[in-house]
Tab-separated table of C-alpha atoms and ligand atoms in Angstrom:
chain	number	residue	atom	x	y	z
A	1	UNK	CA	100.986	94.143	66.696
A	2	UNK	CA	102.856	91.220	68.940
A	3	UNK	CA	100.939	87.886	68.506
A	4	UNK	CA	99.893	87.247	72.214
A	5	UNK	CA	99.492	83.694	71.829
A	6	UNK	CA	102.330	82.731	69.517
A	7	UNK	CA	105.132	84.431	71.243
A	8	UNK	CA	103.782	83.208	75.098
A	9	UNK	CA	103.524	79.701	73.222
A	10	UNK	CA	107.193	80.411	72.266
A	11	UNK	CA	108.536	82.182	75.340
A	12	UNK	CA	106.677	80.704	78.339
A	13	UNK	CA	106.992	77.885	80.137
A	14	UNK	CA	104.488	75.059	78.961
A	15	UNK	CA	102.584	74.553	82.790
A	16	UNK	CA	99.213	76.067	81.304
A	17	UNK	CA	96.612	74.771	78.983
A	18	UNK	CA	95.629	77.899	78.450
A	19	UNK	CA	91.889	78.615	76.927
A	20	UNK	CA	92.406	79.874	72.838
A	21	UNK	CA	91.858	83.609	74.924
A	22	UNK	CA	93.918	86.417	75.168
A	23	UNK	CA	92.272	89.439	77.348
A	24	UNK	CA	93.353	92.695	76.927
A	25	UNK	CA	91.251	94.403	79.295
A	26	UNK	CA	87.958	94.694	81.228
A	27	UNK	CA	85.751	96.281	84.067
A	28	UNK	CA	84.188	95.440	86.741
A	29	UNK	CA	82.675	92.398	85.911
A	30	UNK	CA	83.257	92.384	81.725
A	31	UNK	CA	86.343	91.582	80.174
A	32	UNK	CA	88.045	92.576	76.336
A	33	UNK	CA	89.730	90.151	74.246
A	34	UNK	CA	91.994	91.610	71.417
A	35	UNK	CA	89.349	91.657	68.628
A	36	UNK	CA	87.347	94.085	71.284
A	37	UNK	CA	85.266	90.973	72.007
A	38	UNK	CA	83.132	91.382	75.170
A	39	UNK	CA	82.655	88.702	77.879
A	40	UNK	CA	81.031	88.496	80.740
A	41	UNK	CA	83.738	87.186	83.530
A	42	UNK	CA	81.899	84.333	86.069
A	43	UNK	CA	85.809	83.516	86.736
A	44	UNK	CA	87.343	86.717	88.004
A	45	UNK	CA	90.747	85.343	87.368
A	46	UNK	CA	89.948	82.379	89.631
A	47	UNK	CA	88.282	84.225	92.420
A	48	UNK	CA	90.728	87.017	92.629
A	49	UNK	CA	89.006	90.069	91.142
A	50	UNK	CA	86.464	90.351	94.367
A	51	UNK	CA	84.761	93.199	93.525
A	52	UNK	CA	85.220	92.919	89.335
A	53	UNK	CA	88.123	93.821	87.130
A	54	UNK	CA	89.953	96.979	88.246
A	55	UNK	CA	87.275	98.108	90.727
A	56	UNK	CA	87.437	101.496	91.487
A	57	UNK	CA	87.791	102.479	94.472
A	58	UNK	CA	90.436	99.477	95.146
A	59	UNK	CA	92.767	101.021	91.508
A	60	UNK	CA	92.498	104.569	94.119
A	61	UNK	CA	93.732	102.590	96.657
A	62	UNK	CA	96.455	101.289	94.920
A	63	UNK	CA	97.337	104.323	93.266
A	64	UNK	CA	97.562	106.723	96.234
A	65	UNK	CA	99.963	103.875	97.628
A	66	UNK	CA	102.304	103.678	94.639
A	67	UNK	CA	102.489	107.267	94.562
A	68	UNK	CA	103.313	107.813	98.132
A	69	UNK	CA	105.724	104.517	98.564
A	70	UNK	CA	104.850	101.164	96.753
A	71	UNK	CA	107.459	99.191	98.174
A	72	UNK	CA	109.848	98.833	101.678
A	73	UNK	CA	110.639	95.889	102.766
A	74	UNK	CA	110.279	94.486	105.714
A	75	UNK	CA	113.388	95.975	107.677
A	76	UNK	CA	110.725	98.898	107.860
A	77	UNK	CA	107.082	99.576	109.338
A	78	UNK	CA	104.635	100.354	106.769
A	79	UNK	CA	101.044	101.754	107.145
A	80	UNK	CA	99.067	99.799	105.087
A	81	UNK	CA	100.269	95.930	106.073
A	82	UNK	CA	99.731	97.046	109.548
A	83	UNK	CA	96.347	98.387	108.863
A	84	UNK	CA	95.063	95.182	106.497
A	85	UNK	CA	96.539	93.198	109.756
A	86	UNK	CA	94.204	94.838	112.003
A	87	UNK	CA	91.210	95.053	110.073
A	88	UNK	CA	91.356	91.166	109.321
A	89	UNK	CA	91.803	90.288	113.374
A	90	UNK	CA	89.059	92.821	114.472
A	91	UNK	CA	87.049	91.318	111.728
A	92	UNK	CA	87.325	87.754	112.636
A	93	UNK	CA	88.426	87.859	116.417
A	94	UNK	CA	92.183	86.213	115.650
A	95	UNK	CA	95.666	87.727	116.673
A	96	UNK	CA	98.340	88.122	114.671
A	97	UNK	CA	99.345	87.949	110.808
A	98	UNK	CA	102.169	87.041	108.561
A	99	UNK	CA	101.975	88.347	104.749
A	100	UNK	CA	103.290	86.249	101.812
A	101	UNK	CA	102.067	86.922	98.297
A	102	UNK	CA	100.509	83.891	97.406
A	103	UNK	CA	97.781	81.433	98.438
A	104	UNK	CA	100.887	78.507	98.672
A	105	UNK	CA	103.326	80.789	100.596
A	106	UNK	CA	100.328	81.331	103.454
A	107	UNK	CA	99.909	77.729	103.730
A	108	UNK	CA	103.879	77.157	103.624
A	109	UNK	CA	103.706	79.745	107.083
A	110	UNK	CA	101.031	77.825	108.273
A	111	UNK	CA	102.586	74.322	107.672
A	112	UNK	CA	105.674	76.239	109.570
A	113	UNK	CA	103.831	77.555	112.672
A	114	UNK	CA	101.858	73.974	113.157
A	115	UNK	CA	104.823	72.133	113.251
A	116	UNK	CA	106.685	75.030	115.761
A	117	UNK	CA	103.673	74.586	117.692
A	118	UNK	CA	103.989	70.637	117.930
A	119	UNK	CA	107.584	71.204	118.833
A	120	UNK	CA	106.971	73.654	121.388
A	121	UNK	CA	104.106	72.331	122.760
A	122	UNK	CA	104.104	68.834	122.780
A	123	UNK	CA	107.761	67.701	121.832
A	124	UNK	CA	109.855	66.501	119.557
A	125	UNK	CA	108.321	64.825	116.525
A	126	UNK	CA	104.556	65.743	116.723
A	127	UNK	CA	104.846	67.407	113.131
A	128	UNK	CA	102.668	65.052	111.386
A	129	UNK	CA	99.697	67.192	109.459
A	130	UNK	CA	96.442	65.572	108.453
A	131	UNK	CA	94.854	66.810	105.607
A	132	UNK	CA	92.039	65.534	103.978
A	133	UNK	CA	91.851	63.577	100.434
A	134	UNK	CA	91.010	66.012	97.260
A	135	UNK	CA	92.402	68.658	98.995
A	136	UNK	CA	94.192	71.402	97.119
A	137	UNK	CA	96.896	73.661	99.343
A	138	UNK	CA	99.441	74.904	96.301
A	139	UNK	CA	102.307	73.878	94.577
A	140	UNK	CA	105.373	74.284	96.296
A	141	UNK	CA	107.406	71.022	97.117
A	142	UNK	CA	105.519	71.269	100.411
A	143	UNK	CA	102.317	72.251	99.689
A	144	UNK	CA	101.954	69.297	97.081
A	145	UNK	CA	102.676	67.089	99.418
A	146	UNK	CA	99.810	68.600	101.830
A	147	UNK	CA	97.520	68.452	98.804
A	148	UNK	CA	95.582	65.182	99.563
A	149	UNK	CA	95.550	64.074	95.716
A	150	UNK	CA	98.103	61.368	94.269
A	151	UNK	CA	97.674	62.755	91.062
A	152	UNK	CA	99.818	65.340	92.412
A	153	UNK	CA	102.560	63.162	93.774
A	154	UNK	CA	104.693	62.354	90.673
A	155	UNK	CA	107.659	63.865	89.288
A	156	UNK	CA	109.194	66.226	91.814
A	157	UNK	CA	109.648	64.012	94.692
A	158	UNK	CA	111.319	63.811	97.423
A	159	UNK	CA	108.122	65.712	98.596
A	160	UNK	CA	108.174	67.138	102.388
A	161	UNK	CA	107.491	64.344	104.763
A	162	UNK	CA	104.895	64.769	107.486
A	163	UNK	CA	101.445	64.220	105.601
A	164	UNK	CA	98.749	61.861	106.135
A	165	UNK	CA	95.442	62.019	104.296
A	166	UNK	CA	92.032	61.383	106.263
A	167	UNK	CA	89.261	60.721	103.774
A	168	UNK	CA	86.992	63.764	103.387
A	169	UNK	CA	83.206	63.486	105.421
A	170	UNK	CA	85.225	59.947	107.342
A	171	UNK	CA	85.606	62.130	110.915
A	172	UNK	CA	86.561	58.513	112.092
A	173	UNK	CA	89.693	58.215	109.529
A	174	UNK	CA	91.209	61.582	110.891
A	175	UNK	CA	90.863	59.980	114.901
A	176	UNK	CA	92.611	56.893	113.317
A	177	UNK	CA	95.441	58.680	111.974
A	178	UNK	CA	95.619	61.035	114.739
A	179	UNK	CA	96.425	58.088	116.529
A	180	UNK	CA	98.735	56.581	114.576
A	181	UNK	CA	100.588	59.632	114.123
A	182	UNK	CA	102.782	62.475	116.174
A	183	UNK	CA	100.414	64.999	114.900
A	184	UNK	CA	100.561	68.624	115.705
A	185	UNK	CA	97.661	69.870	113.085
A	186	UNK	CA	94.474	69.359	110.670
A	187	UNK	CA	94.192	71.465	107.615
A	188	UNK	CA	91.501	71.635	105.276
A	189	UNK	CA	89.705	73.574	103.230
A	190	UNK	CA	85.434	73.501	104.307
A	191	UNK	CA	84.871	74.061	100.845
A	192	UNK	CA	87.260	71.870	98.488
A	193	UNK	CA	87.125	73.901	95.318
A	194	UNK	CA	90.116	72.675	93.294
A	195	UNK	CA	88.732	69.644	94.265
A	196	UNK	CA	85.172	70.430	92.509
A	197	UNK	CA	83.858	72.228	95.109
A	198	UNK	CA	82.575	70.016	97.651
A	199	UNK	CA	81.230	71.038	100.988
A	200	UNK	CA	82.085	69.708	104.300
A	201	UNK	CA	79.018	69.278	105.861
A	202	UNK	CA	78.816	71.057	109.330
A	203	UNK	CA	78.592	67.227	111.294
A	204	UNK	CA	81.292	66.213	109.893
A	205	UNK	CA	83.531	69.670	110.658
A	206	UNK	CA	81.953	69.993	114.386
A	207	UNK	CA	83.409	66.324	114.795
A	208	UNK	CA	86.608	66.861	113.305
A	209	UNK	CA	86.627	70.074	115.868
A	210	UNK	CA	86.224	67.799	118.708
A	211	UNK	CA	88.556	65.196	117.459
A	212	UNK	CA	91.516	68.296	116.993
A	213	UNK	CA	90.582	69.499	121.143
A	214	UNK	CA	90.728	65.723	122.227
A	215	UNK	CA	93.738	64.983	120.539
A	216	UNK	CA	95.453	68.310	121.080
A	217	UNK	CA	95.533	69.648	117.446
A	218	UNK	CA	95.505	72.638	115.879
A	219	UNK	CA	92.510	73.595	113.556
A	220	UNK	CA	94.170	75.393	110.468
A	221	UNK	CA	91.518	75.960	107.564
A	222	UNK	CA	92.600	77.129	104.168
A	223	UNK	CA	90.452	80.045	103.247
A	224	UNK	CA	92.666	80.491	99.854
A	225	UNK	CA	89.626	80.584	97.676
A	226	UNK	CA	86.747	79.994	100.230
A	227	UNK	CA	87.873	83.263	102.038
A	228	UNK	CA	86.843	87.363	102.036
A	229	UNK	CA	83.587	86.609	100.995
A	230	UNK	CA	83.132	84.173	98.734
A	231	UNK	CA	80.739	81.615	100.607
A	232	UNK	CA	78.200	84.280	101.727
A	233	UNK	CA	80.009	85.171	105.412
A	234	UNK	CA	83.524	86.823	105.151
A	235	UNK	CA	85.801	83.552	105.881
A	236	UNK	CA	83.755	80.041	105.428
A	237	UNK	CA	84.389	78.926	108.781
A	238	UNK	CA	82.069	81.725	109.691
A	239	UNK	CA	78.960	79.228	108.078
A	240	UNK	CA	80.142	76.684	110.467
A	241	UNK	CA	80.259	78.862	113.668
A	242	UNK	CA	83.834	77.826	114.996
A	243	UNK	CA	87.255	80.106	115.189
A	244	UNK	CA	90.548	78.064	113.782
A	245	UNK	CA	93.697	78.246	115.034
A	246	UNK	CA	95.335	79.285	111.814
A	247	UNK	CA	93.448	80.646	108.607
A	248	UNK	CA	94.852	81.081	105.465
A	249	UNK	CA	93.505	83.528	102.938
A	250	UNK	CA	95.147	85.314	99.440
A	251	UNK	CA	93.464	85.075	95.816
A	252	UNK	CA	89.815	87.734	96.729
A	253	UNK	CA	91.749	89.606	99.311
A	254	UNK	CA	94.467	91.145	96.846
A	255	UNK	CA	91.431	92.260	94.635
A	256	UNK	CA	93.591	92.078	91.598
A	257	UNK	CA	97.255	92.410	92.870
A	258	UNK	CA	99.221	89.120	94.807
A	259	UNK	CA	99.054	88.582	98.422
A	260	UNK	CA	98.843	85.864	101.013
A	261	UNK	CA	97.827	85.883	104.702
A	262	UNK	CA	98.251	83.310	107.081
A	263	UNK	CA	96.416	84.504	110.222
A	264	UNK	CA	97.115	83.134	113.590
A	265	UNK	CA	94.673	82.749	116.890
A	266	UNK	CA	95.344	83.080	120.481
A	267	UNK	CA	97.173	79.723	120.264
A	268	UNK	CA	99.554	80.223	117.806
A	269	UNK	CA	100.007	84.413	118.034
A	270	UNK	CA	103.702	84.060	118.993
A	271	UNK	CA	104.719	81.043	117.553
A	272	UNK	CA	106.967	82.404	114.816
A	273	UNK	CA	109.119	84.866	116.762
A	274	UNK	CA	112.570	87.266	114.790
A	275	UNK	CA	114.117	85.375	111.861
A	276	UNK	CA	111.954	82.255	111.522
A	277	UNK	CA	110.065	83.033	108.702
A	278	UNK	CA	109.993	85.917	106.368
A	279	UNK	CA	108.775	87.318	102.908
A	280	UNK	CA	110.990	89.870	100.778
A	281	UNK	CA	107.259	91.259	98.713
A	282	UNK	CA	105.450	90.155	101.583
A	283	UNK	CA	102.971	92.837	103.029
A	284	UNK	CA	103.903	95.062	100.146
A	285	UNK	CA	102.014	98.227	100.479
A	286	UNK	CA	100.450	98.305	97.628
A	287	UNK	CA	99.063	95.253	97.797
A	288	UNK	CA	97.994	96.023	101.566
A	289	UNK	CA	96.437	99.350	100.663
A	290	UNK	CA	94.122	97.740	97.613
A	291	UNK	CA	93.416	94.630	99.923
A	292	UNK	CA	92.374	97.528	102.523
A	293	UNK	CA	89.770	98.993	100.258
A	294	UNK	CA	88.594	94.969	99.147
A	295	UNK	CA	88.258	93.985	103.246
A	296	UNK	CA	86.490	97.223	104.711
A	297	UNK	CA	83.799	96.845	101.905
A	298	UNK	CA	82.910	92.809	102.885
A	299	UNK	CA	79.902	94.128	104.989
A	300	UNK	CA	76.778	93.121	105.739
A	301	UNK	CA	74.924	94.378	102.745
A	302	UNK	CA	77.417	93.036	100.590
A	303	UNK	CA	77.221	89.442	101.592
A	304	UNK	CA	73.201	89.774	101.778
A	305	UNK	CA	73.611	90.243	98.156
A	306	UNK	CA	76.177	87.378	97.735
A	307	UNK	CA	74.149	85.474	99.469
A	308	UNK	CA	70.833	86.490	97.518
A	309	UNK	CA	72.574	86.097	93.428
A	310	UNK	CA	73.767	82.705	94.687
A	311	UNK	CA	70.088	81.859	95.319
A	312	UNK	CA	69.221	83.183	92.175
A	313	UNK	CA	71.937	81.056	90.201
A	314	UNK	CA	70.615	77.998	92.077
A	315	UNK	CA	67.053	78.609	91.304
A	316	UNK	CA	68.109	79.335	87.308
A	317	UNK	CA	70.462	75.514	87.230
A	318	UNK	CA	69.150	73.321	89.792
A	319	UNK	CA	66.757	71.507	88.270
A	320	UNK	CA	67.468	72.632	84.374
A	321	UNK	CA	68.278	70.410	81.669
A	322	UNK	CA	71.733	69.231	81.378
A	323	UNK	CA	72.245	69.635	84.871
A	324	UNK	CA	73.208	66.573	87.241
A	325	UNK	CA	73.732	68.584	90.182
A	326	UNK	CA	74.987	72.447	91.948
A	327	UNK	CA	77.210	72.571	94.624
A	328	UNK	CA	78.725	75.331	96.882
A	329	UNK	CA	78.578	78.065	99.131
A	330	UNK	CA	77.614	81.997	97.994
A	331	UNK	CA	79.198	82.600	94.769
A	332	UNK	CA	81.619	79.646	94.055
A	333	UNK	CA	79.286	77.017	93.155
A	334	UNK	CA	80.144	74.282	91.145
A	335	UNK	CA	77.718	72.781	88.515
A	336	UNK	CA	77.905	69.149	87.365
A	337	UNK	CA	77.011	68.667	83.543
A	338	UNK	CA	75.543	65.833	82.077
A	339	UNK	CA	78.159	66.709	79.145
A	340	UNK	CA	81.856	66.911	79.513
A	341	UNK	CA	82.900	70.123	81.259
A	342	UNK	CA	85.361	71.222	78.549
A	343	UNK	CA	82.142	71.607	76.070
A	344	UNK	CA	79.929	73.320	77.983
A	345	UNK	CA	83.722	75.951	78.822
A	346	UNK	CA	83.571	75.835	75.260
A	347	UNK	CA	80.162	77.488	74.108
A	348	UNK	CA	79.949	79.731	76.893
A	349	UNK	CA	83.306	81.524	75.847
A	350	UNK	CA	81.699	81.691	71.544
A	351	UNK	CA	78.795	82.860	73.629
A	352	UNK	CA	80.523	85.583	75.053
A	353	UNK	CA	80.516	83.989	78.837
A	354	UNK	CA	83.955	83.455	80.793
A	355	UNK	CA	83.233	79.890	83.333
A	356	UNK	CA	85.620	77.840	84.809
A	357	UNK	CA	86.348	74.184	85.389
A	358	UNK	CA	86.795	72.099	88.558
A	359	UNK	CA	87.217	68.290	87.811
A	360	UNK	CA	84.232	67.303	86.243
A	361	UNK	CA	82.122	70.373	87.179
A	362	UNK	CA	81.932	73.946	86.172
A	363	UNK	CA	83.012	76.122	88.544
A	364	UNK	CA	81.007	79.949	88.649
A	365	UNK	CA	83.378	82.541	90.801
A	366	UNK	CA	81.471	85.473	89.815
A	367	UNK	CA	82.184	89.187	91.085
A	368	UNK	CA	80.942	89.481	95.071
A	369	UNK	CA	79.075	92.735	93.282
A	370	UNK	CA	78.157	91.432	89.487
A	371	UNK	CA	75.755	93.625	88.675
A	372	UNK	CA	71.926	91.027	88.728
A	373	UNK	CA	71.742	92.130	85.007
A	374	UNK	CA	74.665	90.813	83.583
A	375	UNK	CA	74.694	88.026	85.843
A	376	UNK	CA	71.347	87.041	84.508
A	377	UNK	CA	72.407	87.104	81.075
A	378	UNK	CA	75.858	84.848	81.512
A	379	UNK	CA	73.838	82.604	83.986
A	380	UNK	CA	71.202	82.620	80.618
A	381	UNK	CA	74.158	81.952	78.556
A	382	UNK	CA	75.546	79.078	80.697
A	383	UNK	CA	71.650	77.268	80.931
A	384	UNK	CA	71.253	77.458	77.430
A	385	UNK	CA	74.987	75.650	76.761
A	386	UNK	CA	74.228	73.524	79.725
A	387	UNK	CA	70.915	71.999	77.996
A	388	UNK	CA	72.215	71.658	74.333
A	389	UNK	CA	73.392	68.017	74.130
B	401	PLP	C1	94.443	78.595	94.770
B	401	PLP	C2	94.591	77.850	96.030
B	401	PLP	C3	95.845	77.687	96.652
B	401	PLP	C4	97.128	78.161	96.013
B	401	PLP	O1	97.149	79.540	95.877
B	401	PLP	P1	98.289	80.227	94.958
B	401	PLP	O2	98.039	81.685	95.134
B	401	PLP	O3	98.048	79.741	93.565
B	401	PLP	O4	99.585	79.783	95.480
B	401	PLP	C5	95.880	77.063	97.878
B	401	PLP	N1	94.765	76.605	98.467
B	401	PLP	C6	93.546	76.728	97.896
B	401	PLP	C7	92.351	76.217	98.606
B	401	PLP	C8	93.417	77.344	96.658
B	401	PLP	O5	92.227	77.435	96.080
């Protein structure tokens, strides 16, 4: 048998620190590493695997697609892409959608909408985007430079121009810049989770709100990992009671397969018009029909029960030993250790329990559906590494 981890050590590029892990397979919400190992997965590949590893009804989905056509283009209509686009503007009252296949490549759509929209709408020049600090959009040339971290601004410059950075919870630092600047946008994420998942709190969002409508800029929220039900409603800015402009969304919405969406509002419907932007894989149908199945089962019930294990992992690790803190929204919660981070990683994976990192927290991005049993036990797991130190 191939040695996983020699030959991708050999063959691929060195951009991960990969975890001493090679998974070979997995269900719903346990995963298989090649000694037939068993883990239980708090990670789901970084939020993607919404409803647990190969979820059923999503691999029919997917299947029925690839057997009737599994790829098009976009010279032609396609059922599914049309249908995901419709289900995710009925569900969240916007207009119009453009598909990519990747968290960055929404943003990159949404970076190139705002700054149509400034150009259209109030002249030449007003493409200036504020984003806020510890922000984390993706890493395209572009997308770095709308991440709001310096640590992230080495190396591959020149980086796209256009980007100031507004202090996160400072509502004051994004009217100063706003004035400084010919801005057409804000972008953030309400919940920064690359960032170690910190939460805008809901005065400091309704003020950033009213700073955008004074100031004549768009509201563009990157829903990336926040988004299809990860914080308890079905996009985050749901929890804070306001409708963007432009929303972003991939990683939970593919359920397991790439895709990106950047979703427009009223504003911004028919800002990209024939030939100004445009994805070869974007809107594949497969994708579209598996993302189907993942969107039309984000119900009520479902995020009750999002909502309810999230209480249940705060009531197990807010006050337990080891623990300095819990942040979050539904189920991506971060957890600040009193130890380092990579330790705790460390002897929760020998104890059979996938978590993952987020600067100096542990980040939990659990299965919308984990089943309360096993979630118990890795939460068990993760409480009993948490207080050995
Ligand atoms: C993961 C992430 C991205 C980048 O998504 P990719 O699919 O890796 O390109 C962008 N924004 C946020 C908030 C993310 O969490």
């Amino acid at each position: 048998m191939m040695n996983i981890k020699e030959t991708d050590k050999k063959y691929i590029a060195g951009t991960y620190g990969r975890f001493d892990l090679a998974l070979v397979r997995g269900k719903g919400s346990l995963a298989y590493d090649e000694n037939g190992k068993e883990y239980i997965d708090l990670g789901t590949g970084i939020a993607v695997n919404a409803f647990g590893i190969g979820d059923e009804e999503w691999k029919k989905a997917v299947e029925e697609q690839l057997d009737a056509i599994p790829h098009a283009s976009n010279l032609y209509f396609t059922e599914p892409c049309a249908r995901l686009a419709q289900m995710l503007c009925e569900k969240t009252g916007m207009s119009k959608v453009f598909f990519g296949n990747s968290g960055a490549e929404a943003n990159e759509c949404a970076i190139k909408a705002a700054r149509k929209w400034g150009l259209d709408n109030k002249g030449e020049g007003y493409s200036t985007i504020i984003t806020l600090r510890n922000s984390f959009h993706g890493r395209t040339v572009t997308t770095l430079a709308a991440t709001g971290q310096d640590s992230f601004h080495t190396d591959f410059g020149p980086f796209t121009q256009g980007f100031v950075y507004a202090d996160a919870d400072d509502a004051a630092d994004i009217e100063k810049l706003a004035d400084e600047n010919k801005c057409c946008a804000v972008m953030m994420e309400l919940v920064q989770g690359e960032g170690g998942i910190h939460v805008l709190s809901k005065e400091y969002v309704s003020k950033v709100l009213e700073i955008a409508k004074e100031k004549n800029l768009l509201v563009v929220i990157d829903e990336v990992q926040t988004g299809n039900g990860r914080t308890g409603e079905l996009y985050a800015f749901m929890n804070y009671g306001f409708k963007p402009d432009i929303f972003t969304t991939a990683k939970g919405l593919g359920g397991g397969l790439p895709i990106g969406a950047c979703v427009f509002g009223e504003r911004t419907a028919d800002v990209l018009t024939a030939g100004s932007h445009g994805s070869t894989f974007g809107g594949n149908p497969a994708a579209c029909a598996g993302a189907c199945s993942i969107l039309s089962r984000i119900d009520g019930t479902l995020l009750d029960g999002v909502r309810k294990k999230s209480e249940y992992i705060k009531s197990q690790l807010e006050n337990a030993k080891g623990v300095e803190n819990i942040s979050g929204m539904g189920l991506m919660l971060g957890v600040k250790p009193v130890r380092p981070k990579a330790e705790i990683i460390d002897a929760c994976m020998k104890n059979g329990v996938l978590v993952l990192g987020a600067k100096d927290k542990i980040r939990l991005l659990p299965a919308l559906n984990i089943p309360d049993d096993l979630l118990e036990k890795g939460i068990a797991v993760l409480r009993d590494a948490l207080a050995d130190y």
